[in-house]
XYZ file of C-alpha atoms in Angstrom:
332
model
C 19.524 -2.387 0.487
C 21.262 0.176 -1.593
C 23.584 -1.766 -4.333
C 22.467 -2.624 -7.455
C 20.966 0.185 -9.937
C 17.456 -1.516 -10.454
C 14.300 -0.255 -9.476
C 13.451 -2.364 -5.574
C 10.110 -1.209 -3.712
C 10.447 -1.677 0.199
C 7.407 -1.973 2.286
C 7.768 -1.246 5.750
C 3.936 -2.560 7.617
C 2.352 -3.397 11.020
C 0.506 -2.364 14.322
C 0.057 0.517 14.704
C 2.371 3.033 16.594
C 4.884 1.558 16.193
C 7.721 3.445 14.670
C 6.797 2.598 10.584
C 6.927 6.050 9.753
C 9.639 7.079 11.256
C 11.667 3.064 10.266
C 10.719 4.317 6.099
C 11.319 7.786 6.019
C 14.524 6.879 8.050
C 15.788 4.011 5.049
C 14.597 6.668 2.216
C 17.126 9.161 3.573
C 19.514 6.137 3.761
C 19.146 5.592 0.176
C 19.016 9.398 -1.267
C 22.588 8.921 0.845
C 23.653 6.854 -0.994
C 23.222 8.225 -4.997
C 19.313 6.470 -5.021
C 16.541 8.942 -6.420
C 14.132 7.934 -3.682
C 11.244 8.266 -3.491
C 8.925 7.839 -0.446
C 5.253 7.020 0.069
C 2.157 6.872 2.422
C -0.196 4.670 2.459
C -1.423 5.627 5.552
C -4.414 8.372 6.058
C -3.105 9.594 9.034
C -0.249 11.985 7.113
C 2.573 10.808 9.948
C 5.257 11.082 7.004
C 3.926 14.836 7.289
C 5.217 15.314 10.614
C 8.664 13.182 10.331
C 10.023 15.503 8.181
C 8.348 18.338 9.184
C 7.375 19.278 6.044
C 4.133 19.332 4.354
C 3.863 16.834 1.782
C 0.026 16.666 1.762
C -1.963 17.283 -1.315
C -1.156 13.290 -3.074
C 1.306 15.174 -5.447
C 5.249 14.686 -5.178
C 6.798 16.869 -2.890
C 10.884 16.989 -3.076
C 12.422 16.951 0.237
C 15.732 19.652 1.328
C 18.513 18.153 2.548
C 19.888 14.325 1.500
C 22.522 14.037 -1.174
C 20.148 12.283 -4.197
C 16.574 13.573 -5.056
C 14.734 12.383 -2.426
C 10.759 13.284 -3.215
C 7.540 12.216 -0.859
C 3.797 10.954 -1.966
C 0.842 11.529 1.091
C -1.684 9.710 -1.090
C -5.172 11.867 -0.241
C -8.335 9.565 0.416
C -10.789 12.403 0.600
C -9.535 14.120 -2.930
C -9.839 10.640 -4.467
C -13.092 9.894 -3.057
C -14.353 13.890 -5.028
C -12.764 12.348 -8.129
C -14.697 9.232 -7.002
C -17.373 11.060 -7.352
C -17.376 12.649 -9.661
C -16.104 10.558 -12.267
C -19.468 8.659 -11.800
C -21.050 11.940 -12.604
C -20.039 12.452 -16.057
C -21.762 14.233 -18.559
C -25.032 15.224 -16.104
C -25.361 11.320 -15.570
C -23.926 8.383 -13.932
C -20.531 6.899 -15.112
C -22.158 3.942 -13.691
C -25.303 4.069 -16.118
C -22.738 4.666 -19.016
C -20.943 0.867 -17.859
C -24.478 -0.619 -18.018
C -24.956 0.992 -20.815
C -21.626 -0.526 -22.729
C -23.053 -4.240 -20.897
C -26.320 -3.208 -22.759
C -27.932 -3.083 -19.526
C -28.961 0.881 -20.525
C -32.860 -0.089 -19.601
C -31.906 -1.297 -16.306
C -29.372 1.190 -15.103
C -32.131 3.910 -16.516
C -34.805 1.802 -13.400
C -31.870 1.921 -10.948
C -32.072 5.888 -12.046
C -36.254 6.466 -10.758
C -35.281 3.970 -7.690
C -33.212 7.063 -6.505
C -30.261 5.199 -5.975
C -28.097 7.160 -7.570
C -26.388 8.502 -4.144
C -25.872 4.790 -3.385
C -23.960 3.868 -6.715
C -21.933 7.471 -6.750
C -21.063 6.567 -2.299
C -17.358 5.818 -2.746
C -16.613 1.796 -1.767
C -15.144 0.221 1.496
C -11.453 -0.347 0.873
C -11.199 3.038 -1.411
C -7.119 4.414 0.300
C -6.224 0.383 -0.653
C -7.647 1.230 -4.328
C -5.662 4.378 -4.305
C -2.805 3.351 -3.416
C -2.717 0.408 -6.208
C -3.310 2.767 -8.624
C 0.067 4.765 -7.582
C 1.209 1.516 -7.542
C 0.073 1.373 -11.279
C 1.392 5.072 -12.405
C 5.156 3.907 -10.659
C 5.165 1.199 -13.411
C 4.026 2.728 -16.755
C 4.793 6.268 -15.979
C 7.566 8.660 -17.011
C 6.746 10.810 -13.978
C 8.564 8.297 -12.228
C 11.359 6.342 -14.262
C 13.664 8.381 -12.258
C 13.567 6.531 -8.751
C 15.341 3.586 -8.982
C 14.459 3.035 -5.031
C 10.453 3.387 -3.784
C 10.129 3.294 -0.307
C 6.044 2.900 0.910
C 5.179 3.596 4.556
C 1.867 1.783 4.813
C -1.017 1.808 7.280
C -1.858 -0.838 9.704
C -2.215 -4.275 9.767
C -5.411 -4.424 8.651
C -5.321 -1.511 5.865
C -2.206 -3.280 4.489
C -3.428 -6.922 3.995
C -6.261 -5.815 2.504
C -3.694 -3.642 -0.173
C -1.715 -6.869 -0.697
C -4.607 -9.010 -1.357
C -6.915 -6.310 -3.308
C -4.866 -7.933 -6.569
C -5.874 -11.057 -6.417
C -9.694 -10.075 -5.064
C -10.138 -7.530 -8.582
C -8.275 -10.235 -10.492
C -11.376 -12.174 -9.719
C -14.174 -10.020 -9.425
C -13.470 -8.651 -13.106
C -13.075 -12.245 -14.564
C -16.909 -12.995 -13.202
C -17.448 -9.852 -14.394
C -16.469 -10.270 -17.429
C -18.128 -13.988 -17.470
C -21.962 -12.273 -16.751
C -21.088 -9.716 -19.454
C -19.873 -12.549 -22.145
C -23.623 -14.424 -20.615
C -25.535 -11.314 -20.658
C -24.320 -10.116 -24.291
C -25.049 -13.433 -26.249
C -28.905 -13.600 -24.375
C -29.823 -9.659 -25.372
C -28.321 -10.579 -29.189
C -30.614 -13.681 -29.384
C -32.908 -11.779 -28.201
C -33.080 -8.344 -30.326
C -31.990 -11.263 -33.123
C -35.952 -12.264 -32.355
C -37.061 -8.716 -32.797
C -35.232 -7.828 -35.870
C -32.879 -5.662 -33.798
C -29.184 -7.239 -34.732
C -26.664 -3.854 -33.594
C -23.803 -3.978 -32.943
C -22.081 -4.066 -28.621
C -20.420 -1.469 -27.170
C -17.070 -2.840 -26.516
C -15.276 0.132 -24.036
C -16.926 -1.270 -21.373
C -15.388 -4.757 -21.529
C -12.177 -3.571 -23.053
C -11.570 -1.255 -20.006
C -12.633 -4.043 -17.757
C -9.785 -6.119 -19.914
C -7.192 -3.268 -19.332
C -7.381 -3.428 -15.739
C -7.482 -6.632 -14.745
C -3.887 -6.874 -16.463
C -3.020 -4.122 -14.727
C -3.620 -5.731 -11.340
C -2.145 -8.973 -12.499
C 0.817 -6.949 -12.834
C 0.451 -5.150 -9.682
C 0.129 -8.573 -7.829
C 2.954 -9.768 -9.767
C 5.044 -6.927 -8.463
C 3.855 -7.309 -5.213
C 4.967 -11.082 -5.443
C 9.000 -10.784 -6.534
C 11.509 -11.247 -5.213
C 13.871 -9.632 -7.117
C 12.226 -6.324 -6.514
C 10.803 -6.265 -3.880
C 10.255 -6.765 0.557
C 8.440 -6.496 2.786
C 10.045 -5.218 6.172
C 8.000 -5.695 9.313
C 7.881 -3.605 11.669
C 7.048 -3.874 16.036
C 8.197 -2.607 18.949
C 9.160 -5.793 22.897
C 6.061 -6.268 23.961
C 4.121 -9.589 23.275
C 0.845 -7.655 22.118
C 2.892 -6.362 18.987
C 4.428 -9.514 18.198
C 1.835 -12.052 18.354
C 0.471 -9.423 15.792
C 3.598 -8.983 13.985
C 3.811 -13.615 13.775
C -0.367 -13.284 12.196
C 1.118 -10.289 9.837
C 3.644 -12.582 8.791
C 1.785 -15.682 8.646
C -0.432 -13.377 6.307
C 2.068 -11.927 4.112
C 3.557 -16.053 3.385
C 0.290 -16.461 1.880
C 0.240 -14.210 -0.411
C 3.778 -15.243 -1.545
C 4.866 -11.756 -0.388
C 8.765 -11.600 -0.174
C 9.533 -11.189 3.802
C 13.078 -11.150 5.390
C 13.721 -8.532 8.044
C 11.825 -8.221 11.543
C 13.112 -4.381 13.274
C 11.911 -4.561 17.098
C 12.083 -0.680 17.560
C 11.792 1.170 20.315
C 14.770 -1.464 22.454
C 15.668 0.401 25.869
C 19.466 0.983 26.380
C 21.701 -1.312 29.305
C 20.879 -0.081 32.784
C 23.172 1.840 33.862
C 21.053 2.771 36.649
C 18.976 1.411 39.451
C 16.018 2.421 38.112
C 13.262 0.015 39.014
C 10.645 0.406 36.290
C 13.733 0.283 33.463
C 14.207 -2.515 35.191
C 11.112 -4.168 35.374
C 10.328 -2.831 31.494
C 13.652 -3.918 30.329
C 12.229 -7.683 31.373
C 9.098 -7.248 29.988
C 11.035 -6.284 26.792
C 13.753 -9.534 26.848
C 10.568 -11.328 27.247
C 9.355 -9.982 24.099
C 12.320 -10.658 22.021
C 12.863 -14.272 23.214
C 9.132 -14.822 21.955
C 10.480 -13.621 18.533
C 13.385 -16.571 18.730
C 10.547 -19.262 19.652
C 8.428 -17.923 16.993
C 7.892 -19.919 14.282
C 6.911 -17.017 11.677
C 9.514 -14.996 12.961
C 12.701 -16.549 13.609
C 13.730 -17.115 10.475
C 13.541 -13.524 10.028
C 16.913 -11.306 9.997
C 15.792 -8.966 14.170
C 17.241 -5.671 13.307
C 17.070 -3.942 17.242
C 16.553 -0.618 17.202
C 17.066 1.554 20.567
C 14.755 3.909 22.199
C 16.480 7.257 21.554
C 16.009 10.359 23.700
C 15.109 12.808 21.028
C 11.835 13.050 19.012
C 12.672 11.827 15.410
C 11.232 14.919 13.019
C 13.531 16.562 10.229
C 15.982 15.272 7.766
C 19.224 15.072 10.440
C 17.216 13.669 13.446
C 15.713 10.755 10.400
C 19.313 10.566 9.105
C 20.744 9.754 13.059
C 18.194 7.223 13.218
C 18.552 5.217 9.422
C 22.622 5.633 10.587
C 21.666 2.960 13.780
C 18.933 0.959 12.054
C 20.013 0.804 8.527
C 24.343 -0.507 9.166
């Protein structure tokens, strides 16, 4: 994982509470200590990355992490800030940004009628899935912006399973949706020009909206290709040895394969150490964990993955020294 200087992306995901953030942060520290300028990004609104590094990383900007040998920067995406940006973007020049968009499609009159119906509040409300959309826009920046050129390893600490699957399927969804919008735009443009020619009002259509949609579509295709690129991207599933967690991990793995996302490794976290006492609770817990680990070996989705067993440790993993300690155990 540390060999090669070309850029690589690692995404860690799974059920909530299995230790994704600790594993992602420890992997980022491991990369930085092996000479890679590294960026770790949290797409989870819960902001666990700040807790993991014992450092305030909020604000949606790059923050240097103190401690590792090579540069390590962390970034926590800020959904609330992005929602404010969305609202301000829909209120450019005192009117709705959506009205400008509809003007560009030749639907200015309809937009005015919507305005009269007081639907502005609905139009200005951030859509569902905005957290994932912000994460996608950040991935675009990683691909295109000079600011991120220095990083040879980018680690994503993703939100719990449902959010992550939406994030990974969003480029496909937007690509198809934009395609439909562009076809509709062409139909409307041809009908509009026919009507205008009848009334002698032939005018030059505004290309801005269509051009922007085409650009967005091209960028979405790039992101989709990145997610599916086996040479530069890998998704690592993190789980714990319980029947419920492993069942969800199996479904996640199947969904990732359907999306053609490369997945090679599975981390089974919080494994109890070998018995040194006659504690009945510990013995029962080990038996449960052993049964769950057998499930992995027999699962059609998970059995082909490289299994990494990470022990339950007796200290809280918080701060760079603790993350380095965990990384030396997990990322051998």
